[in-house]
CSV table of C-alpha atoms and ligand atoms in Angstrom, one decimal:
chain,number,residue,atom,x,y,z
A,1,TYR,CA,0.0,0.0,0.0
A,2,VAL,CA,1.0,3.7,-0.3
A,3,SER,CA,0.9,5.9,2.7
A,4,LEU,CA,-1.0,9.2,2.1
A,5,LYS,CA,-0.5,10.8,5.5
A,6,THR,CA,2.1,13.6,5.4
A,7,SER,CA,2.7,14.5,8.9
A,8,PRO,CA,3.4,13.5,11.6
A,9,PRO,CA,4.4,10.0,10.6
A,10,SER,CA,2.5,7.1,12.2
A,11,ASP,CA,3.1,3.4,12.4
A,12,PHE,CA,-0.1,1.6,12.9
A,13,SER,CA,-0.8,-2.1,12.2
A,14,ILE,CA,-4.6,-2.2,12.3
A,15,HIS,CA,-7.0,-5.1,12.8
A,16,ILE,CA,-10.4,-4.2,11.3
A,17,ARG,CA,-13.4,-5.1,13.4
A,18,GLU,CA,-17.2,-4.4,13.2
A,19,VAL,CA,-18.9,-1.7,11.2
A,20,LEU,CA,-19.7,1.6,13.0
A,21,GLY,CA,-21.5,3.4,10.3
A,22,GLY,CA,-21.7,3.8,6.6
A,23,GLY,CA,-21.8,6.6,4.2
A,24,ARG,CA,-21.7,7.7,0.5
A,25,PHE,CA,-18.7,5.7,-0.6
A,26,GLY,CA,-17.8,3.2,2.1
A,27,LYS,CA,-18.0,2.1,5.7
A,28,VAL,CA,-16.4,3.1,8.9
A,29,HIS,CA,-15.1,0.2,11.0
A,30,LYS,CA,-14.0,-0.1,14.6
A,31,CYS,CA,-10.4,-1.3,14.6
A,32,THR,CA,-7.4,-1.8,16.9
A,33,ASP,CA,-3.7,-1.2,16.6
A,34,THR,CA,-2.3,-4.6,17.1
A,35,LYS,CA,0.9,-3.3,18.6
A,36,THR,CA,-0.5,-1.0,21.2
A,37,GLY,CA,-4.2,-2.2,21.5
A,38,LEU,CA,-5.3,1.4,20.8
A,39,ARG,CA,-8.9,1.6,19.7
A,40,LEU,CA,-9.3,3.4,16.4
A,41,ALA,CA,-11.8,3.8,13.6
A,42,ALA,CA,-11.0,3.0,9.9
A,43,LYS,CA,-13.0,4.7,7.1
A,44,ILE,CA,-12.6,2.4,4.2
A,45,ILE,CA,-13.6,3.9,0.9
A,46,SER,CA,-13.7,2.0,-2.4
A,47,SER,CA,-12.9,4.6,-4.9
A,48,ARG,CA,-14.5,3.5,-8.1
A,49,SER,CA,-13.6,6.5,-10.2
A,50,ALA,CA,-10.8,9.0,-10.5
A,51,ARG,CA,-13.2,11.7,-9.2
A,52,GLU,CA,-14.1,9.7,-6.1
A,53,ARG,CA,-10.4,9.1,-5.4
A,54,GLU,CA,-9.9,12.9,-5.8
A,55,MET,CA,-12.6,13.5,-3.2
A,56,VAL,CA,-11.1,11.1,-0.7
A,57,LEU,CA,-7.7,12.6,-1.2
A,58,ASN,CA,-9.2,16.1,-0.6
A,59,GLU,CA,-10.8,14.8,2.7
A,60,ILE,CA,-7.3,13.5,3.8
A,61,GLU,CA,-5.6,16.8,2.8
A,62,VAL,CA,-8.1,18.9,4.7
A,63,MET,CA,-8.0,16.6,7.8
A,64,ASN,CA,-4.2,16.6,7.8
A,65,GLN,CA,-4.2,20.3,8.5
A,66,LEU,CA,-6.5,20.2,11.5
A,67,ASN,CA,-5.7,19.4,15.1
A,68,HIS,CA,-8.3,20.5,17.6
A,69,SER,CA,-10.1,18.8,20.5
A,70,ASN,CA,-13.5,19.3,18.9
A,71,ILE,CA,-12.5,17.9,15.5
A,72,LEU,CA,-12.0,14.2,14.8
A,73,GLN,CA,-8.3,13.5,14.4
A,74,LEU,CA,-6.9,11.7,11.3
A,75,PHE,CA,-4.0,9.5,12.4
A,76,ASP,CA,-3.0,7.8,9.2
A,77,ALA,CA,-4.2,7.2,5.6
A,78,PHE,CA,-3.1,4.8,3.0
A,79,GLU,CA,-4.2,3.5,-0.4
A,80,THR,CA,-4.4,-0.1,-1.7
A,81,LYS,CA,-5.1,-1.0,-5.3
A,82,ASN,CA,-8.8,0.0,-5.1
A,83,GLN,CA,-9.4,1.3,-1.6
A,84,VAL,CA,-8.4,4.3,0.5
A,85,VAL,CA,-8.3,3.8,4.2
A,86,LEU,CA,-8.4,6.7,6.8
A,87,VAL,CA,-7.3,5.7,10.2
A,88,LEU,CA,-9.2,7.9,12.6
A,89,GLU,CA,-9.5,8.7,16.3
A,90,TYR,CA,-12.3,6.4,17.7
A,91,VAL,CA,-15.2,8.1,19.5
A,92,GLU,CA,-17.6,5.8,21.3
A,93,GLY,CA,-20.5,8.1,22.3
A,94,GLY,CA,-22.4,8.0,19.0
A,95,GLU,CA,-24.3,10.8,17.3
A,96,LEU,CA,-25.2,13.7,19.5
A,97,PHE,CA,-28.8,13.6,18.5
A,98,GLU,CA,-29.0,9.8,19.2
A,99,ARG,CA,-27.6,10.4,22.6
A,100,ILE,CA,-30.1,13.1,23.4
A,101,VAL,CA,-33.1,10.9,22.4
A,102,ASP,CA,-31.7,7.9,24.4
A,103,GLU,CA,-30.9,9.8,27.6
A,104,SER,CA,-33.2,9.1,30.5
A,105,CYS,CA,-33.3,12.8,31.5
A,106,PRO,CA,-34.1,15.4,28.9
A,107,LEU,CA,-31.8,18.1,27.7
A,108,THR,CA,-31.6,21.5,29.5
A,109,GLU,CA,-30.8,24.7,27.8
A,110,VAL,CA,-27.4,24.7,29.6
A,111,ASP,CA,-26.6,21.3,28.1
A,112,ALA,CA,-27.4,22.8,24.7
A,113,MET,CA,-25.1,25.7,25.3
A,114,VAL,CA,-22.2,23.4,26.2
A,115,PHE,CA,-22.7,21.4,23.0
A,116,VAL,CA,-23.1,24.4,20.7
A,117,LYS,CA,-20.1,26.2,22.3
A,118,GLN,CA,-17.9,23.3,21.4
A,119,ILE,CA,-19.2,23.1,17.8
A,120,CYS,CA,-18.4,26.9,17.6
A,121,GLU,CA,-15.0,26.3,18.9
A,122,GLY,CA,-14.3,23.6,16.3
A,123,VAL,CA,-15.8,25.7,13.5
A,124,HIS,CA,-13.8,28.8,14.7
A,125,TYR,CA,-10.6,26.8,14.6
A,126,MET,CA,-11.3,25.3,11.1
A,127,HIS,CA,-12.3,28.7,9.7
A,128,GLN,CA,-9.0,30.2,11.1
A,129,MET,CA,-7.3,27.4,9.2
A,130,TYR,CA,-9.2,28.5,6.1
A,131,VAL,CA,-11.3,25.3,6.0
A,132,LEU,CA,-15.0,25.2,5.2
A,133,HIS,CA,-16.8,22.1,6.4
A,134,LEU,CA,-20.0,22.5,4.3
A,135,ASP,CA,-21.8,19.5,5.8
A,136,LEU,CA,-22.3,20.4,9.5
A,137,LYS,CA,-25.5,18.4,9.9
A,138,PRO,CA,-26.4,16.7,13.2
A,139,GLU,CA,-25.1,13.3,11.9
A,140,ASN,CA,-21.7,14.8,11.8
A,141,ILE,CA,-21.5,15.8,15.4
A,142,LEU,CA,-20.4,12.8,17.6
A,143,CYS,CA,-20.1,12.4,21.3
A,144,VAL,CA,-16.7,11.3,22.7
A,145,ASN,CA,-18.6,9.1,25.2
A,146,ARG,CA,-21.9,9.0,27.0
A,147,SER,CA,-20.7,10.3,30.4
A,148,SER,CA,-19.2,13.6,29.3
A,149,HIS,CA,-20.5,16.5,27.2
A,150,GLN,CA,-17.5,16.5,24.9
A,151,ILE,CA,-18.3,16.5,21.1
A,152,LYS,CA,-16.3,16.1,17.9
A,153,ILE,CA,-17.1,17.3,14.4
A,154,ILE,CA,-16.6,14.5,11.9
A,155,ASP,CA,-16.8,13.9,8.1
A,156,PHE,CA,-14.7,16.3,6.1
A,157,GLY,CA,-15.8,14.5,2.9
A,158,LEU,CA,-17.3,17.7,1.5
A,159,ALA,CA,-14.9,20.1,3.1
A,160,ARG,CA,-12.9,22.6,1.1
A,161,ARG,CA,-10.0,24.9,1.6
A,162,TYR,CA,-11.2,28.5,1.3
A,163,LYS,CA,-9.2,30.4,-1.3
A,164,PRO,CA,-10.1,34.1,-1.2
A,165,ARG,CA,-9.8,34.6,-4.9
A,166,GLU,CA,-11.7,31.5,-5.9
A,167,LYS,CA,-15.5,31.8,-6.0
A,168,LEU,CA,-16.6,28.4,-4.8
A,169,ARG,CA,-20.0,27.0,-5.7
A,170,ILE,CA,-21.2,23.6,-4.5
A,171,SER,CA,-24.2,21.4,-5.2
A,172,PHE,CA,-24.5,18.8,-2.5
A,173,GLY,CA,-25.9,18.2,0.9
A,174,THR,CA,-29.1,17.5,2.7
A,175,PRO,CA,-31.9,20.0,1.8
A,176,GLU,CA,-33.0,20.9,5.3
A,177,PHE,CA,-29.4,22.0,6.3
A,178,LEU,CA,-28.5,23.8,3.1
A,179,ALA,CA,-27.9,27.6,3.2
A,180,PRO,CA,-29.7,29.7,0.7
A,181,GLU,CA,-26.5,30.4,-1.3
A,182,VAL,CA,-26.0,26.6,-1.8
A,183,VAL,CA,-29.6,26.2,-3.0
A,184,ASN,CA,-29.1,29.2,-5.3
A,185,PHE,CA,-25.8,27.8,-6.6
A,186,ASP,CA,-24.2,31.0,-5.4
A,187,PHE,CA,-20.8,31.5,-3.8
A,188,VAL,CA,-20.1,29.7,-0.5
A,189,SER,CA,-17.9,30.8,2.3
A,190,PHE,CA,-17.5,30.8,6.1
A,191,PRO,CA,-21.0,32.1,6.7
A,192,THR,CA,-22.4,29.0,4.9
A,193,ASP,CA,-21.2,26.9,7.8
A,194,MET,CA,-22.7,29.5,10.2
A,195,TRP,CA,-26.1,29.1,8.7
A,196,THR,CA,-26.0,25.3,9.3
A,197,LEU,CA,-24.9,25.9,12.9
A,198,GLY,CA,-28.1,28.0,13.2
A,199,VAL,CA,-30.2,25.1,12.0
A,200,VAL,CA,-28.5,22.6,14.3
A,201,THR,CA,-28.9,25.0,17.3
A,202,TYR,CA,-32.6,25.5,16.5
A,203,MET,CA,-33.0,21.7,16.4
A,204,LEU,CA,-31.1,21.1,19.6
A,205,LEU,CA,-33.4,23.5,21.4
A,206,SER,CA,-36.7,22.4,19.9
A,207,GLY,CA,-36.4,19.0,18.2
A,208,LEU,CA,-37.9,20.7,15.1
A,209,SER,CA,-36.1,21.1,11.8
A,210,PRO,CA,-36.8,24.8,10.9
A,211,PHE,CA,-37.0,24.5,7.1
A,212,LEU,CA,-38.2,20.9,6.7
A,213,GLY,CA,-41.2,20.7,4.4
A,214,ASP,CA,-43.4,17.8,3.2
A,215,ASP,CA,-40.9,17.1,0.4
A,216,ASP,CA,-37.5,18.3,-0.8
A,217,SER,CA,-38.9,21.0,-3.1
A,218,GLU,CA,-40.9,22.5,-0.2
A,219,THR,CA,-37.9,22.3,2.1
A,220,LEU,CA,-35.7,24.1,-0.5
A,221,ASN,CA,-38.3,26.7,-1.1
A,222,ASN,CA,-38.5,27.3,2.7
A,223,VAL,CA,-34.7,27.8,2.7
A,224,LEU,CA,-34.8,30.2,-0.3
A,225,THR,CA,-37.5,32.3,1.2
A,226,VAL,CA,-35.9,32.0,4.7
A,227,SER,CA,-39.3,30.9,6.0
A,228,TRP,CA,-38.8,29.9,9.6
A,229,TYR,CA,-40.2,31.0,12.9
A,230,PHE,CA,-39.9,30.1,16.6
A,231,ASP,CA,-42.8,27.7,17.3
A,232,GLU,CA,-44.5,29.4,20.2
A,233,GLU,CA,-45.2,26.3,22.3
A,234,THR,CA,-41.9,24.6,21.8
A,235,PHE,CA,-39.8,27.7,22.4
A,236,GLU,CA,-42.0,28.9,25.3
A,237,HIS,CA,-39.3,28.5,27.9
A,238,VAL,CA,-36.2,29.0,25.7
A,239,SER,CA,-34.2,32.1,26.7
A,240,ALA,CA,-34.3,35.3,24.6
A,241,GLU,CA,-30.5,35.0,24.3
A,242,ALA,CA,-30.8,31.6,22.6
A,243,LYS,CA,-33.4,33.0,20.2
A,244,ASP,CA,-31.2,36.0,19.5
A,245,PHE,CA,-28.3,33.7,18.8
A,246,ILE,CA,-30.3,31.7,16.2
A,247,SER,CA,-31.9,34.8,14.7
A,248,ASN,CA,-28.4,36.1,14.0
A,249,LEU,CA,-27.4,33.0,12.1
A,250,LEU,CA,-30.5,32.2,10.0
A,251,ILE,CA,-30.2,35.3,7.9
A,252,LYS,CA,-30.3,35.2,4.1
A,253,GLU,CA,-27.5,37.8,3.6
A,254,ARG,CA,-24.2,36.0,4.3
A,255,SER,CA,-22.5,39.1,5.7
A,256,GLY,CA,-25.3,39.5,8.2
A,257,ARG,CA,-24.6,36.2,10.0
A,258,LEU,CA,-22.5,36.0,13.1
A,259,SER,CA,-19.0,34.5,12.5
A,260,ALA,CA,-17.8,31.7,14.7
A,261,ALA,CA,-15.7,34.2,16.7
A,262,GLN,CA,-18.7,36.4,17.2
A,263,CYS,CA,-20.8,33.4,18.3
A,264,LEU,CA,-18.2,32.6,21.0
A,265,LYS,CA,-18.6,36.1,22.3
A,266,HIS,CA,-22.4,36.0,22.2
A,267,PRO,CA,-24.0,36.3,25.7
A,268,TRP,CA,-25.8,32.9,25.2
A,269,LEU,CA,-22.5,31.1,25.1
A,270,ASN,CA,-21.0,32.9,28.0
A,271,ASN,CA,-21.2,32.6,31.8
A,272,ILE,CA,-22.4,29.0,31.3
A,273,SER,CA,-21.3,27.8,34.7
A,274,GLU,CA,-23.1,30.7,36.4
A,275,LYS,CA,-26.3,29.9,34.4
A,276,ALA,CA,-26.0,26.2,35.4
A,277,LYS,CA,-26.4,27.3,39.0
A,278,GLY,CA,-29.7,28.9,38.3
A,279,SER,CA,-33.0,27.3,37.4
A,280,ASN,CA,-32.3,24.9,34.6
A,281,ILE,CA,-35.2,24.7,32.2
A,282,ILE,CA,-35.9,21.3,30.6
A,283,LEU,CA,-36.3,21.6,26.9
A,284,LYS,CA,-39.1,20.1,24.9
A,285,SER,CA,-36.7,18.9,22.3
A,286,GLN,CA,-36.2,15.3,23.4
A,287,VAL,CA,-39.7,14.0,22.4
A,288,LEU,CA,-39.7,15.9,19.1
A,289,LEU,CA,-36.2,14.8,18.3
A,290,ARG,CA,-37.3,11.2,18.8
A,291,LYS,CA,-39.9,11.7,16.2
A,292,TYR,CA,-37.4,13.4,13.9
A,293,MET,CA,-34.9,10.6,14.3
A,294,ALA,CA,-37.6,7.9,13.7
A,295,ARG,CA,-38.6,9.7,10.5
A,296,ARG,CA,-35.0,10.0,9.4
A,297,LEU,CA,-34.4,6.3,9.9
A,298,TRP,CA,-37.6,5.5,8.0
A,299,LYS,CA,-36.5,7.7,5.1
A,300,LYS,CA,-33.0,6.0,5.0
A,301,ASN,CA,-34.6,2.5,5.0
A,302,TYR,CA,-37.0,3.6,2.4
A,303,ILE,CA,-34.2,4.8,0.1
A,304,ALA,CA,-32.2,1.6,0.8
A,305,ILE,CA,-35.2,-0.6,-0.1
A,306,ALA,CA,-36.0,1.4,-3.2
A,307,ALA,CA,-32.3,1.1,-4.3
A,308,ALA,CA,-32.4,-2.7,-3.7
A,309,ASN,CA,-35.6,-3.0,-5.7
A,310,ARG,CA,-34.0,-1.0,-8.5
A,311,PHE,CA,-31.0,-3.4,-8.4
A,312,LYS,CA,-33.3,-6.4,-8.5
A,313,LYS,CA,-35.0,-5.0,-11.6
A,314,ILE,CA,-31.6,-4.5,-13.2
A,315,GLY,CA,-30.7,-8.1,-12.3
A,316,SER,CA,-33.8,-9.6,-13.7
A,317,SER,CA,-33.5,-7.7,-17.0
A,318,GLY,CA,-29.9,-8.6,-17.1
A,319,SER,CA,-28.8,-5.2,-18.4
A,320,LEU,CA,-28.1,-1.8,-17.1
A,321,THR,CA,-29.4,-0.1,-20.1
A,322,SER,CA,-32.9,-1.2,-19.3
A,323,LEU,CA,-33.1,1.6,-16.7
A,324,GLY,CA,-31.5,4.1,-18.8
A,325,VAL,CA,-28.3,4.1,-16.7
B,401,ATP,P1,-22.0,10.4,4.8
B,401,ATP,O1,-22.3,9.9,3.4
B,401,ATP,O2,-23.2,10.3,5.7
B,401,ATP,O3,-21.4,11.8,4.7
B,401,ATP,P2,-19.4,9.2,5.2
B,401,ATP,O4,-19.1,8.1,4.2
B,401,ATP,O5,-18.7,10.5,4.8
B,401,ATP,O6,-20.9,9.5,5.5
B,401,ATP,P3,-18.8,9.5,8.0
B,401,ATP,O7,-19.9,10.5,8.1
B,401,ATP,O8,-17.4,10.0,8.2
B,401,ATP,O9,-18.9,8.7,6.6
B,401,ATP,O10,-19.1,8.3,9.0
B,401,ATP,C1,-20.3,7.5,8.9
B,401,ATP,C2,-20.8,7.1,10.3
B,401,ATP,O11,-19.7,6.3,10.9
B,401,ATP,C3,-21.0,8.3,11.2
B,401,ATP,O12,-22.2,8.8,11.1
B,401,ATP,C4,-20.7,7.7,12.6
B,401,ATP,O13,-21.8,7.1,13.1
B,401,ATP,C5,-19.6,6.6,12.3
B,401,ATP,N1,-18.3,7.1,12.6
B,401,ATP,C6,-17.5,7.8,11.7
B,401,ATP,N2,-16.3,8.1,12.2
B,401,ATP,C7,-16.3,7.6,13.5
B,401,ATP,C8,-15.3,7.5,14.5
B,401,ATP,N3,-14.2,8.1,14.4
B,401,ATP,N4,-15.6,6.9,15.6
B,401,ATP,C9,-16.9,6.3,15.8
B,401,ATP,N5,-17.8,6.3,14.8
B,401,ATP,C10,-17.6,6.9,13.7
């Protein structure tokens, strides 16, 4: 194999174990370093085309530049004949939203502050390093474990290095988390990540997805027209500071959104330990997030079944051309 990691050099001998999750091009496995017993994660991507290989190499290049406690660390990367393997720090706490719905006691606003502050710290660092994540959806926020509140931002598969003179346009992502400029195929930049942070914060506090419509076109239309509001009942006990924080992110005009540095200075994310001593309001988000996650799982399974059926059809007709592929 060929090592793709530039610095610092590492010397792992990994034993691949069970699957932790799957994505667009491959699977993430739990693994151990046979020499030290260290638990790691291996993202194994079968690059079928030169373009896919380019995308994986981009992910490695971006991750290679980042080293922050709220960003998943890349330890090593190598390439075999038709696979690229990323050896990553292992985090055992699962998706942040999964943890919230599983927890026996519901989330308080102070818990939400602690989580959002760390996301802001990770985003602030990556923006300082001129990296745009561009896919900061809830699935990409993992918990280090279930006993602490520490989180890590994962999945730099769509991330890009920001080049001031290059006008970057993208066309990917999950409709409900896309910023208006992405939907409009307009230029993306640091504020594009800040919009998604606004969506994630709104969801943490309420369990509702602010732009989600009955179908993708309705969702995209809601994004384009910036049609969102604070559901009165769900946000009844949410602080004015939290609402101000979100209102300063979900703004159509990119330059109007708070930057990550400004978010970290916002009153909502400050004096958290003082606020924790006061009355700690329980959020209504847990029950609604459960519904949201169940719907997401249903959608994922539906897509998987539809794909399997399509595959079966291709198999029975014996040719790919029958579906116009
Ligand atoms: P997607 O197509 O959804 O963007 P992807 O192929 O880019 O996915 P990731 O999002 O990086 O893959 O990982 C897929 C899933 O694997 C994650 O949602 C998470 O549940 C799990 N996972 C990824 N990295 C780790 C890790 N370091 N430790 C533990 N679990 C992980």
